[in-house]
Coordinates of C-alpha atoms and ligand atoms in Angstrom, one line a residue:
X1 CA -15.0 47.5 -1.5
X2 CA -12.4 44.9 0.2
X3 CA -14.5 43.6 3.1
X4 CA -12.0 41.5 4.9
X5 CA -8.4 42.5 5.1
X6 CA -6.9 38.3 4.8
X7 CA -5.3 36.9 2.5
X8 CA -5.7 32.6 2.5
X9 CA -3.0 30.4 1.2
X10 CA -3.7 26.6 1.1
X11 CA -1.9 23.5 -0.7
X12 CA -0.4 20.4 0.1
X13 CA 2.7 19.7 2.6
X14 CA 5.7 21.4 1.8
X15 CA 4.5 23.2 -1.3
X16 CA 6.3 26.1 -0.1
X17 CA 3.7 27.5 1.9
X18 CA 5.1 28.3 4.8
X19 CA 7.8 30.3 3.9
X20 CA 5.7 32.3 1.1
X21 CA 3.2 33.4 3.8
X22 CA 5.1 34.1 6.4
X23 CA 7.3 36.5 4.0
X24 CA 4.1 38.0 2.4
X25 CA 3.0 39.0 5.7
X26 CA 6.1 40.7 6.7
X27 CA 6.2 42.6 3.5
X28 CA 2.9 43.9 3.9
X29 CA 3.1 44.7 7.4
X30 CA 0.8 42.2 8.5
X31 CA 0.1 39.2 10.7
X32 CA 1.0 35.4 9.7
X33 CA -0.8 32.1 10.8
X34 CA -0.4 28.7 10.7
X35 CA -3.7 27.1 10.9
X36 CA -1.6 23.8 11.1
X37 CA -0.6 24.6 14.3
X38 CA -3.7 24.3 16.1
X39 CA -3.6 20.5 14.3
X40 CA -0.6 19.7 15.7
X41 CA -0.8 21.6 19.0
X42 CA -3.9 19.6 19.5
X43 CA -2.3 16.5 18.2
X44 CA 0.5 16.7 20.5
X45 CA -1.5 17.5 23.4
X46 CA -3.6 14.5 22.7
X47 CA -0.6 12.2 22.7
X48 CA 1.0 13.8 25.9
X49 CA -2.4 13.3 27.8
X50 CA -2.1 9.5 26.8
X51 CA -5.8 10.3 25.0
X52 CA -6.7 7.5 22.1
X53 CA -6.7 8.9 18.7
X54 CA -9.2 7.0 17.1
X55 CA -11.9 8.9 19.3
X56 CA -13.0 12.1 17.9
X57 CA -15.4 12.6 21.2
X58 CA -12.1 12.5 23.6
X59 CA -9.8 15.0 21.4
X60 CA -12.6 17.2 21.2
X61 CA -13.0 16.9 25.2
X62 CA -9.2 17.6 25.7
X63 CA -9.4 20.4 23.2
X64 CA -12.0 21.7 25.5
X65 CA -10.6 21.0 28.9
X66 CA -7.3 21.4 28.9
X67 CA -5.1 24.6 29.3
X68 CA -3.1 24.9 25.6
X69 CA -2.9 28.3 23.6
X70 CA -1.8 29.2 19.8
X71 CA 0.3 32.6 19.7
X72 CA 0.9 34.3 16.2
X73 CA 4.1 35.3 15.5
X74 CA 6.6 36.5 12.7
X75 CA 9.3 33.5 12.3
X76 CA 6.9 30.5 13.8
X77 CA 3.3 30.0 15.0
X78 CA 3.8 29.2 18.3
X79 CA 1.9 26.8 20.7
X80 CA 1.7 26.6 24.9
X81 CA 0.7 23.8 26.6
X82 CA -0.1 23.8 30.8
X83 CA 2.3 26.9 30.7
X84 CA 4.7 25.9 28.7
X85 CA 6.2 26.6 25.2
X86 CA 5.8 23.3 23.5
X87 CA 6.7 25.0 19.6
X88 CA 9.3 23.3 18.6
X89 CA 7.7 19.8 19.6
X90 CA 4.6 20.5 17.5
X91 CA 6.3 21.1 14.2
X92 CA 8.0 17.4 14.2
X93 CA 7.3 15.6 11.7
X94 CA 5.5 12.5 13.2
X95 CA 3.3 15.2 15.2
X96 CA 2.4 16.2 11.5
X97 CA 1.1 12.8 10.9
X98 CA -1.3 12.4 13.6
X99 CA -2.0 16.5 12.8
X100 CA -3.6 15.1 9.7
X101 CA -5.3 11.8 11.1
X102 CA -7.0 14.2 13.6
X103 CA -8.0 16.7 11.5
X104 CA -10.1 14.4 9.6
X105 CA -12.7 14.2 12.2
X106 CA -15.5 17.1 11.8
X107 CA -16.1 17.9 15.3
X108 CA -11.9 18.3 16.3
X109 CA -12.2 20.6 12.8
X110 CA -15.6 22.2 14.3
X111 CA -13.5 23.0 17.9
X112 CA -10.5 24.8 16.1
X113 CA -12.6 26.8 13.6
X114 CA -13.4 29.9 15.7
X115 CA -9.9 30.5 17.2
X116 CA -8.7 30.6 13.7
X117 CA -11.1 32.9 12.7
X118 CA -10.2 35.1 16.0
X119 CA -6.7 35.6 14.5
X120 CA -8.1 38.5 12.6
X121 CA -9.5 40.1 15.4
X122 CA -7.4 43.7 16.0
X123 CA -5.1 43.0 13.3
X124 CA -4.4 45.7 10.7
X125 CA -4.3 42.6 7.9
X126 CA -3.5 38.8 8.1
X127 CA -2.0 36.5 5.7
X128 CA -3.5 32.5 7.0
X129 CA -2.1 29.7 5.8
X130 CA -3.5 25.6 6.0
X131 CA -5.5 23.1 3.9
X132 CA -9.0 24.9 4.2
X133 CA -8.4 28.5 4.7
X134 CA -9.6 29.6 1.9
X135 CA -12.8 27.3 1.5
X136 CA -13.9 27.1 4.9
X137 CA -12.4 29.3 7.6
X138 CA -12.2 32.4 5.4
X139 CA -14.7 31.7 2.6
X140 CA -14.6 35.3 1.9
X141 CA -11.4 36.8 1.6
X142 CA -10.4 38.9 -1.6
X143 CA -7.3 36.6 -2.2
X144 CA -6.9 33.3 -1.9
X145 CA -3.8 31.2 -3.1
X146 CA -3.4 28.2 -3.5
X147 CA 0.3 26.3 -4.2
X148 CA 1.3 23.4 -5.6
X149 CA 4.4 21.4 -6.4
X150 CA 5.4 18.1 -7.9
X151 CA 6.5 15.9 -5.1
X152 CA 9.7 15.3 -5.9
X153 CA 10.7 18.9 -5.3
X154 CA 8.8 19.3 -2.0
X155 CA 10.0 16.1 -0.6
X156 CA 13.7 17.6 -1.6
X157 CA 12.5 20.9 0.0
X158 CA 11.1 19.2 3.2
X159 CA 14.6 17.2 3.4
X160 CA 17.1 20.4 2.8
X161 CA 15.0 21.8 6.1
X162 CA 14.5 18.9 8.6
X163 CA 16.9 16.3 7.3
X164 CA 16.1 12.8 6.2
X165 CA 15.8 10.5 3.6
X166 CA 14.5 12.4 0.3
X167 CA 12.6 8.6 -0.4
X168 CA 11.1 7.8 3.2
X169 CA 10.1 11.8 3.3
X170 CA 8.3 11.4 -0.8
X171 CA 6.5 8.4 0.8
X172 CA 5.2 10.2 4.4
X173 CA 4.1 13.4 2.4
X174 CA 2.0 11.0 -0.2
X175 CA -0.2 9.1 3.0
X176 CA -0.4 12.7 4.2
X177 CA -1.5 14.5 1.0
X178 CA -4.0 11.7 0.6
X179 CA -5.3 11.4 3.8
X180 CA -5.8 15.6 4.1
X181 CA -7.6 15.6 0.5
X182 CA -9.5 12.2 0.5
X183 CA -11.0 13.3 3.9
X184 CA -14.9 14.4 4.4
X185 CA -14.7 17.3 6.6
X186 CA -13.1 19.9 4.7
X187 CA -10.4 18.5 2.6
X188 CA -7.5 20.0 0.6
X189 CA -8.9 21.3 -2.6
X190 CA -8.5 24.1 -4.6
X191 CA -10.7 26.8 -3.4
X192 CA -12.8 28.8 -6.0
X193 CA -11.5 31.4 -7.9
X194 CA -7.9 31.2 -6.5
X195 CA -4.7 32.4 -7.3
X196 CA -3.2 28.5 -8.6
X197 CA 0.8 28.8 -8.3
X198 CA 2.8 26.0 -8.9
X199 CA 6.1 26.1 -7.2
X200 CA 8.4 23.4 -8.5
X201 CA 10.6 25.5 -10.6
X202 CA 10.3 29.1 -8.7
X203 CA 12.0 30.9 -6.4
X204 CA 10.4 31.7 -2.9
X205 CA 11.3 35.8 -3.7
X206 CA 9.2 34.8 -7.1
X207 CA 6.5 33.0 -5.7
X208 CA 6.3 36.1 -3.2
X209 CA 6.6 38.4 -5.7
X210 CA 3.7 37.5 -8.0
X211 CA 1.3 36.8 -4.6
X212 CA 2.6 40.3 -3.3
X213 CA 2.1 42.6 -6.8
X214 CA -1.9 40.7 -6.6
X215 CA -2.7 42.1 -3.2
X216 CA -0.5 45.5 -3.2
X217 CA -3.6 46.1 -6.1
X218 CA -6.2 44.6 -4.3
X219 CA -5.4 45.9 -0.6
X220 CA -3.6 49.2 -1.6
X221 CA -5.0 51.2 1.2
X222 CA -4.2 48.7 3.7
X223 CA -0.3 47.8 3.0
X224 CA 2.7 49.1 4.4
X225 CA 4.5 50.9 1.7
X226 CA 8.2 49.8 2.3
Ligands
DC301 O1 0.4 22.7 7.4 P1 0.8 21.6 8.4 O2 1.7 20.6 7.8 O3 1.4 22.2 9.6 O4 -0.5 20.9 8.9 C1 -0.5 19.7 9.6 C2 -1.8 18.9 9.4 O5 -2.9 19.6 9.9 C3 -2.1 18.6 7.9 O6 -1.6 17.5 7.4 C4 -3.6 18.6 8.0 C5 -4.0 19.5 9.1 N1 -4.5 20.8 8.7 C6 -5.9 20.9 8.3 O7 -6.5 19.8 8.3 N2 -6.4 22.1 8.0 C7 -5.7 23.2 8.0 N3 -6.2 24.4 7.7 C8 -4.3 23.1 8.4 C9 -3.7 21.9 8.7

C-alpha cells in the first residue's frame, strides 16, 4: 500500500535535476517543486532587506516577518516577495551561492521545512526536487532518486543554459557541491534505498524514461495514463 503519493529527487547542482523532475511531473499529471527555491527566495530576500548572512538568528527572523511566498508551478517554481514576482531574480547564479551558505544553518533549514512538506497538501501526486528531499523532508516516499553527474558535463550543461565560462562555472559548482554536502544540518547524500542515476552520458527523455517506467509500477493507480 503506497502511503504517500511523492516522488523525491536529490543530487548535486546541475545534475540534470531540474529538468528530469519537472518533465516527470508533467508526464504523470502531477505537481513539481523546487525545494531550492525557498533557499534562494529566502536568500534573496535576506540580501534585499540589507540582513547579515553570517547570522542564522536574523534570516530566520526575516523568514518569519517578512511577507514572501513560494508558488508551484509547471515550467518554474516561482517566488513573491512584498507583492511582487521576484522569480527570475532568485534563480541567478550568485543568489545560488548564498542559497547554499544559508541553507547550512539548522534553524533557516528548520523554518523552510513545513512549507515544503505543505506542497503535497491537495495535490493528486508530487514529484519534489532539492538536496534533502528524500532523507529529510519526505523520509517516506515510495521513490526516491537520486542523480549524479561528473562535473565536467554539468558545468557544460549549466553553461549551454545560463552562459559563462565552462571553467569559472566547474569551479562555483565545486565550493557549492562541497559546501551543500560537507554541511551538518542535512547535507547532500544519497538517501537510502534510492534510485542512483548517473546522468553524464544520458539523454534527459532517458533519464525520464527509466524514473517514469519505476513509478508508472509503483503509483499505477495514481498516474495519468497519457
Ligand atoms: O537546487 P538549487 O540549485 O536551486 O539549490 C540552491 C541551494 O539551496 C543549494 O546549493 C543548497 C540549498 N538547498 C538545500 O540545502 N536543500 C534543498 N532541499 C534544496 C536546496
Amino acid at each position: 500500500m503506497i502511503s504517500q503519493n511523492v516522488i523525491t529527487v536529490d543530487g548535486p547542482a546541475a545534475s540534470g535535476k531540474t529538468s528530469m523532475s519537472r518533465e516527470l511531473a508533467k508526464n504523470l499529471g502531477w505537481q513539481w517543486v523546487s525545494t531550492g527555491a525557498f533557499y534562494r527566495g529566502l536568500a534573496y530576500i535576506v540580501e534585499q532587506e540589507g540582513v547579515d548572512i553570517t547570522s542564522e538568528a536574523a534570516i530566520v527572523e526575516t523568514c518569519e516577518q517578512v511577507s514572501w511566498s513560494i508558488e508551484m508551478a509547471s515550467d518554474r517554481t516561482k517566488c513573491h516577495y512584498k507583492g511582487a514576482d521576484v522569480t527570475d531574480q532568485i534563480y541567478l547564479e550568485e543568489i545560488g551561492t548564498v542559497a547554499s551558505k544559508i541553507s547550512a544553518f539548522p534553524k533557516v533549514r528548520q523554518a523552510l521545512l513545513q512549507a515544503q512538506r505543505d506542497c503535497l497538501n491537495h495535490v493528486r501526486g508530487l514529484v519534489a526536487e532539492g538536496r534533502d528531499c528524500g532523507t529529510v523532508v519526505f523520509p517516506k516516499a515510495p521513490l526516491k532518486v537520486y542523480l549524479t553527474a561528473r562535473s565536467e558535463s554539468r558545468a557544460e550543461r549549466r553553461v549551454q543554459e545560463q552562459g559563462g565560462e565552462v571553467s569559472q562555472v566547474l569551479e562555483a559548482q565545486r565550493a557549492r557541491d562541497d559546501q551543500d554536502s560537507q554541511r551538518k544540518a542535512a547535507p547532500l547524500e544519497v538517501p537510502a534505498g534510492a534510485l542512483v542515476i548517473d546522468t553524464s552520458a544520458m539523454s534527459l527523455e532517458e533519464v525520464v524514461s527509466k524514473v517514469e517506467t519505476k513509478a508508472r509500477e509503483l503509483f499505477s493507480q495514481m498516474v495519468s495514463r497519457d
